[in-house]
Short mmCIF file of C-alpha atoms in Angstrom, two decimals:
data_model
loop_
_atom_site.label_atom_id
_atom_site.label_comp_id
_atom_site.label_asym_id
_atom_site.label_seq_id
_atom_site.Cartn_x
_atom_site.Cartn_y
_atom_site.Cartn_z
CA UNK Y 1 0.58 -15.64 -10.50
CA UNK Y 2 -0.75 -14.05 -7.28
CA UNK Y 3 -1.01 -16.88 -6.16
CA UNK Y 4 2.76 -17.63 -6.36
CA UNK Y 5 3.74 -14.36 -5.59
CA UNK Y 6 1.60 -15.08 -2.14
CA UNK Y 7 3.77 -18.24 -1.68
CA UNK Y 8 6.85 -16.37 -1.58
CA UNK Y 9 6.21 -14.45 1.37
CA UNK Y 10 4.51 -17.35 3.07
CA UNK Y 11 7.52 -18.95 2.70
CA UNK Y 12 9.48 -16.34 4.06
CA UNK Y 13 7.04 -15.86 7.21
CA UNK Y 14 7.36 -19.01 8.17
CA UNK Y 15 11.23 -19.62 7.70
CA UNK Y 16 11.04 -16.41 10.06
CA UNK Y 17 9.09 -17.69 12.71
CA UNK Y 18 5.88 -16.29 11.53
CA UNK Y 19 4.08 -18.61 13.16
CA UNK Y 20 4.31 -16.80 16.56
CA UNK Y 21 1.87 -13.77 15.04
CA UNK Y 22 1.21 -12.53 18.88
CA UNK Y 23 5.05 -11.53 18.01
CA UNK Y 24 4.72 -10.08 14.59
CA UNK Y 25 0.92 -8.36 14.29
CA UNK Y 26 -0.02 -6.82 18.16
CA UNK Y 27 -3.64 -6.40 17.92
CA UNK Y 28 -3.09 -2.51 19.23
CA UNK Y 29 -3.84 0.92 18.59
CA UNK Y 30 -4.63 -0.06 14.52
CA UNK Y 31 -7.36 -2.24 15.23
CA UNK Y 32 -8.61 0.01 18.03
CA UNK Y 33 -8.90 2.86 14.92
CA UNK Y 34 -10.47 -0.13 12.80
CA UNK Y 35 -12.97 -0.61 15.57
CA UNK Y 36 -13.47 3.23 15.90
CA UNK Y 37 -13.75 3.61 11.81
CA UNK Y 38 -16.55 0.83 12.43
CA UNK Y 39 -18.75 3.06 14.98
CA UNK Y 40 -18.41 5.62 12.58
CA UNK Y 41 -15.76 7.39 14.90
CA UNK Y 42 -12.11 8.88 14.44
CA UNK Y 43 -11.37 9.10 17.75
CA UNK Y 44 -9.77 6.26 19.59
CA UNK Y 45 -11.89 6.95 22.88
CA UNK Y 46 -13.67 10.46 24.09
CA UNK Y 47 -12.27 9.77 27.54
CA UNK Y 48 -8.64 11.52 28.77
CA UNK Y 49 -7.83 8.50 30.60
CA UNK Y 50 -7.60 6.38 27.83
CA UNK Y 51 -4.29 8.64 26.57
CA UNK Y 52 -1.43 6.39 26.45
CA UNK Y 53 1.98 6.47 25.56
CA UNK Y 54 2.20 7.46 21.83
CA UNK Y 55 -1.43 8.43 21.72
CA UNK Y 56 -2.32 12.35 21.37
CA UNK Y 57 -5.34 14.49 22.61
CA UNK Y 58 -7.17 16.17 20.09
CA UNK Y 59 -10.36 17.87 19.00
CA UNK Y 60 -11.82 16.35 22.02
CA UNK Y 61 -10.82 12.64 21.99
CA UNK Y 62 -7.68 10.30 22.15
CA UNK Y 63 -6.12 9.67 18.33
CA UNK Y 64 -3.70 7.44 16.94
CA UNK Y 65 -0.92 9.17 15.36
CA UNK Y 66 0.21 7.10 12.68
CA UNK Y 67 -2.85 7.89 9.69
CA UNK Y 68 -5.74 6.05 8.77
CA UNK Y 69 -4.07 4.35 5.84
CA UNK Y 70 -3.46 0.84 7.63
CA UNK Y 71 -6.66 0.71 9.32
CA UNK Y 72 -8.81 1.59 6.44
CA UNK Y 73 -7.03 -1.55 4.46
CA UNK Y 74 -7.59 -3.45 7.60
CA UNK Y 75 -11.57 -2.62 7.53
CA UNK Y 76 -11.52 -3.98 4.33
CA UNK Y 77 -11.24 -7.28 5.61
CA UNK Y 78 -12.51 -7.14 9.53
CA UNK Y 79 -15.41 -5.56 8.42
CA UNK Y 80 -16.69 -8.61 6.27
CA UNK Y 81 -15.45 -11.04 8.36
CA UNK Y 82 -17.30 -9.37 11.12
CA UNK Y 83 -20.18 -9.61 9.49
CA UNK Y 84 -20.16 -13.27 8.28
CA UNK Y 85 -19.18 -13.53 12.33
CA UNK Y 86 -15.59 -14.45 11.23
CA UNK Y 87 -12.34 -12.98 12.29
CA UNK Y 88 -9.43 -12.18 9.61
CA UNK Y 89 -6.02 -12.11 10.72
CA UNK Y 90 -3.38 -9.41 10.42
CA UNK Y 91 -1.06 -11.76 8.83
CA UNK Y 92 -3.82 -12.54 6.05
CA UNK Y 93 -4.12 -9.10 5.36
CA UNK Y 94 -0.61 -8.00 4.98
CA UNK Y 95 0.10 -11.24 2.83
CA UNK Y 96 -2.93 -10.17 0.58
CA UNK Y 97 -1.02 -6.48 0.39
CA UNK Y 98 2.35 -8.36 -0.78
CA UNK Y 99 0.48 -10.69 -3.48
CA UNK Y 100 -1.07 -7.79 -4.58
CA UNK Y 101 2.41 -5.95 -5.11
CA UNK Y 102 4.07 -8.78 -6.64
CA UNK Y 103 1.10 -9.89 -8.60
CA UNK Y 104 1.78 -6.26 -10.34
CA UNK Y 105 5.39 -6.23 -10.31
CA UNK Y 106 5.29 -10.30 -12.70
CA UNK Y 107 3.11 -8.50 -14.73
CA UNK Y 108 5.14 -5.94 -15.64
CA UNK Y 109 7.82 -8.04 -16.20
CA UNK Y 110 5.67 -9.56 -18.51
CA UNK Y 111 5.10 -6.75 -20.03
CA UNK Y 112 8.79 -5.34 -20.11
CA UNK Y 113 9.29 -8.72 -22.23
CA UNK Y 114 6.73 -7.79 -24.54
CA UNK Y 115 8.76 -4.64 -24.90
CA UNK Y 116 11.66 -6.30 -25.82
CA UNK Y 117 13.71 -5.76 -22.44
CA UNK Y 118 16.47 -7.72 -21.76
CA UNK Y 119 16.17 -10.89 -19.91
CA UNK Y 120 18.23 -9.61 -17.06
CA UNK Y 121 16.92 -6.42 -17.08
CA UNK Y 122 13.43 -7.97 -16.00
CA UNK Y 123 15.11 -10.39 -13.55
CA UNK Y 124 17.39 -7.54 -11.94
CA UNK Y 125 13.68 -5.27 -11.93
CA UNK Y 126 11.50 -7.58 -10.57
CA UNK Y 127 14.61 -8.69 -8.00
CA UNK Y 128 14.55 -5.19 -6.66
CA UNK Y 129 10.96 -5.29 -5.90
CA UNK Y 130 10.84 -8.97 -4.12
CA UNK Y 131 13.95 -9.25 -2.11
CA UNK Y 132 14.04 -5.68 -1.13
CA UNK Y 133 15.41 -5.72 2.18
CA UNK Y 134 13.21 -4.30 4.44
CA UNK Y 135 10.57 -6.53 3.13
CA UNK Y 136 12.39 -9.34 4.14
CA UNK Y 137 13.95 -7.80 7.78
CA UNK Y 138 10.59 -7.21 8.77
CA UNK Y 139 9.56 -10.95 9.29
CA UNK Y 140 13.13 -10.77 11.55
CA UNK Y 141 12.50 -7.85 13.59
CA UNK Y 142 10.07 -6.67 17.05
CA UNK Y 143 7.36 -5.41 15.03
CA UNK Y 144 5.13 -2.73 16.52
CA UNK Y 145 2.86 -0.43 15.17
CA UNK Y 146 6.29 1.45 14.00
CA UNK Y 147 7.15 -1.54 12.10
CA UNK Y 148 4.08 -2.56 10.72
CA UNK Y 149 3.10 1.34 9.26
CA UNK Y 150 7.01 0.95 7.99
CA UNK Y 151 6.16 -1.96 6.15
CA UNK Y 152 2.62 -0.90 4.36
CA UNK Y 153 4.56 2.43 3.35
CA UNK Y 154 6.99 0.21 1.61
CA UNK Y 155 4.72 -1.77 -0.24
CA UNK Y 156 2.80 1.61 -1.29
CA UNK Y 157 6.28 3.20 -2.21
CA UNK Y 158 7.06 -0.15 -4.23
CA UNK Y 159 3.75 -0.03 -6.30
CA UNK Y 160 3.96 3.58 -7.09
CA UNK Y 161 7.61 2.81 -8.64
CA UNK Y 162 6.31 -0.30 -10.33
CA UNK Y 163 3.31 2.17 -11.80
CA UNK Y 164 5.32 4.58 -13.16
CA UNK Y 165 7.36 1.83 -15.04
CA UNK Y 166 4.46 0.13 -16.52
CA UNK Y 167 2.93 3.12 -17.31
CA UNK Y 168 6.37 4.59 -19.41
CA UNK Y 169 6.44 1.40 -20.93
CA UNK Y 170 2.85 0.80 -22.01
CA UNK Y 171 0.95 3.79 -21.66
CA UNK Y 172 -2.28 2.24 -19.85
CA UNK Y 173 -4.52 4.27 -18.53
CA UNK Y 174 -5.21 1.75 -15.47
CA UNK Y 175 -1.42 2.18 -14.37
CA UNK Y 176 -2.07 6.05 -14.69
CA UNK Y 177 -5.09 5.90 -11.96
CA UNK Y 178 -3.94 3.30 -9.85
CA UNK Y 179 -0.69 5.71 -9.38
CA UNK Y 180 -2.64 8.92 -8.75
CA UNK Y 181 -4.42 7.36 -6.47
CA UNK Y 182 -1.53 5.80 -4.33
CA UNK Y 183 0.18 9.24 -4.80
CA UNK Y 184 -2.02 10.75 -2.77
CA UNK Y 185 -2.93 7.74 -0.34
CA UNK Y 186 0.17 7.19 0.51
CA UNK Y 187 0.42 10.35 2.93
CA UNK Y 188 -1.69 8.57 4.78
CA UNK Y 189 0.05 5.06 5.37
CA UNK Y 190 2.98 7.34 6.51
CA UNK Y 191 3.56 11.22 5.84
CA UNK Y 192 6.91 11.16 4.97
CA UNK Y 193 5.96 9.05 2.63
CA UNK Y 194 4.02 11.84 0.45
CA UNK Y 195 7.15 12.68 -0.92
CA UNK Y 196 7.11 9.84 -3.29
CA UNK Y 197 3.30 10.30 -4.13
CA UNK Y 198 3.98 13.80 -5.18
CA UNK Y 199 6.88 12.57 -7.38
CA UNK Y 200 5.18 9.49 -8.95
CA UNK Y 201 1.91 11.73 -10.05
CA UNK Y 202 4.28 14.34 -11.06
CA UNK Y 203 6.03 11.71 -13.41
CA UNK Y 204 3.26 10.19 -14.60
CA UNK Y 205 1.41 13.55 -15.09
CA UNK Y 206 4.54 15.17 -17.81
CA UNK Y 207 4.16 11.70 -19.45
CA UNK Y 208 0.49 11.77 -20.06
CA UNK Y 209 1.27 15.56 -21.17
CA UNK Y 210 3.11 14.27 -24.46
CA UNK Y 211 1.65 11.35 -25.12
CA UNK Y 212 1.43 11.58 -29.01
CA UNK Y 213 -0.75 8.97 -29.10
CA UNK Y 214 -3.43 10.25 -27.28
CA UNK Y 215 -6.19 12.53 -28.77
CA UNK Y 216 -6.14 15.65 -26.44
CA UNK Y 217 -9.66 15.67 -25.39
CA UNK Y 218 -8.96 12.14 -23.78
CA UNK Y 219 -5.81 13.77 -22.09
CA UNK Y 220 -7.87 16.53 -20.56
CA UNK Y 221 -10.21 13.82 -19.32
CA UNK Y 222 -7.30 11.70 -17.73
CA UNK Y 223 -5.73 14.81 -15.97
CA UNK Y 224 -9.37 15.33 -14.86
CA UNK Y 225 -10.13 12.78 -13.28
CA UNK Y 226 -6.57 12.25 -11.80
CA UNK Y 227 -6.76 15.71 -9.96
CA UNK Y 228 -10.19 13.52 -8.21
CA UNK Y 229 -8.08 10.44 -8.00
CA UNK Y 230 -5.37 12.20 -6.00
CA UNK Y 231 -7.84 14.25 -3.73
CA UNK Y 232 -9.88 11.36 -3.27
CA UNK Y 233 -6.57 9.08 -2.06
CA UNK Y 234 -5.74 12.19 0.11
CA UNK Y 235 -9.05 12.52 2.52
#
């Protein structure tokens, strides 16, 4: 299923003329923070004259403005590939973000099924999550480190409203974490897009609240350990 959901958007990158990635994925001030992260440094350089256009001075070196969400995904993948002497492209690693986010929004089709959801119901649900516009304007559009923070938020703002669905529908406590922890990542992919973080852990957090299924000792546990979830997706 990943898999297929990968396909999709390698079939949309290259009916966009994805194949020109010097035009889609600049190798700029994201990788520089990746390379930074990697020296076990925030700062983009401890030299003034490396300030740039749409870079800022602070606490004594030149930052990057836009969070450390992307380039902490990106590490994920240079870092390996650095050390087996490889190289991993950007386009790889976005792909591997959108498989990810369809691979979870199928699933919970799947489950909506199970649930006895209409037919169109799932098709119109899972629609909204795959051909959602900006997704597919992206692979159309200059993209610069504007774009391409634009287009992780998305897919962060997209799982968190796919978690909260799976988790009103099933109750699992895997949906519960992996939204608490998103909530309060997400601030960092973009800050405006905290807003939704706060409201998916809100949601999530009244629903756990009456669960009547749950013993309450193993609610107090949850909301335990998705106060650390959220703090931990904040730093």
């Amino acid at each position: 299923m990943i898999l297929f959901a990968t396909g999709i958007f390698l079939t949309i990158f290259f009916f966009a003329g994805g194949a020109d990635s010097e035009r889609l994925y600049s190798r700029g001030y994201y990788h520089a923070q990746v390379h930074s992260l990697q020296n076990g440094e925030l700062k983009l350089s401890p030299h003034i004259e490396a300030l740039e256009f749409d870079l800022a001075w602070y606490n004594g070196g030149v930052q990057q403005i836009w969070g450390l969400g992307v380039p902490l995904w990106m590490w994920l993948f240079e870092k390996p590939a650095e050390a087996l002497g490889g190289y991993c492209s950007d386009v790889t690693m976005l792909l591997t973000a959108l498989g990810l986010l369809l691979f979870y929004t199928f699933s919970a089709g799947g489950m909506l099924y199970k649930r006895g959801v209409s037919s169109e119901g799932i098709i119109l649900f899972c629609g909204f999550i795959v051909f959602s516009p900006p997704l597919w304007i992206f692979f159309w559009s200059p993209n610069g480190v504007y774009e391409i923070a634009g287009i992780y938020a998305l897919i962060c703002g997209l799982a968190l409203l796919v978690g909260v669905v799976r988790y009103a529908a099933e109750r699992r406590n895997i949906d519960f974490f992996i939204v608490c922890f998103l909530a309060g990542f997400s601030a960092n992919i973009r800050p405006t897009y905290g807003i939704y973080g706060v409201a998916a852990g809100a949601v999530v957090l009244f629903l756990s609240l009456y669960e009547r299924r749950a013993e309450n000792r193993v609610r107090v546990w949850m909301r335990t350990l998705s106060g650390g979830l959220l703090i931990l997706g904040g730093l």
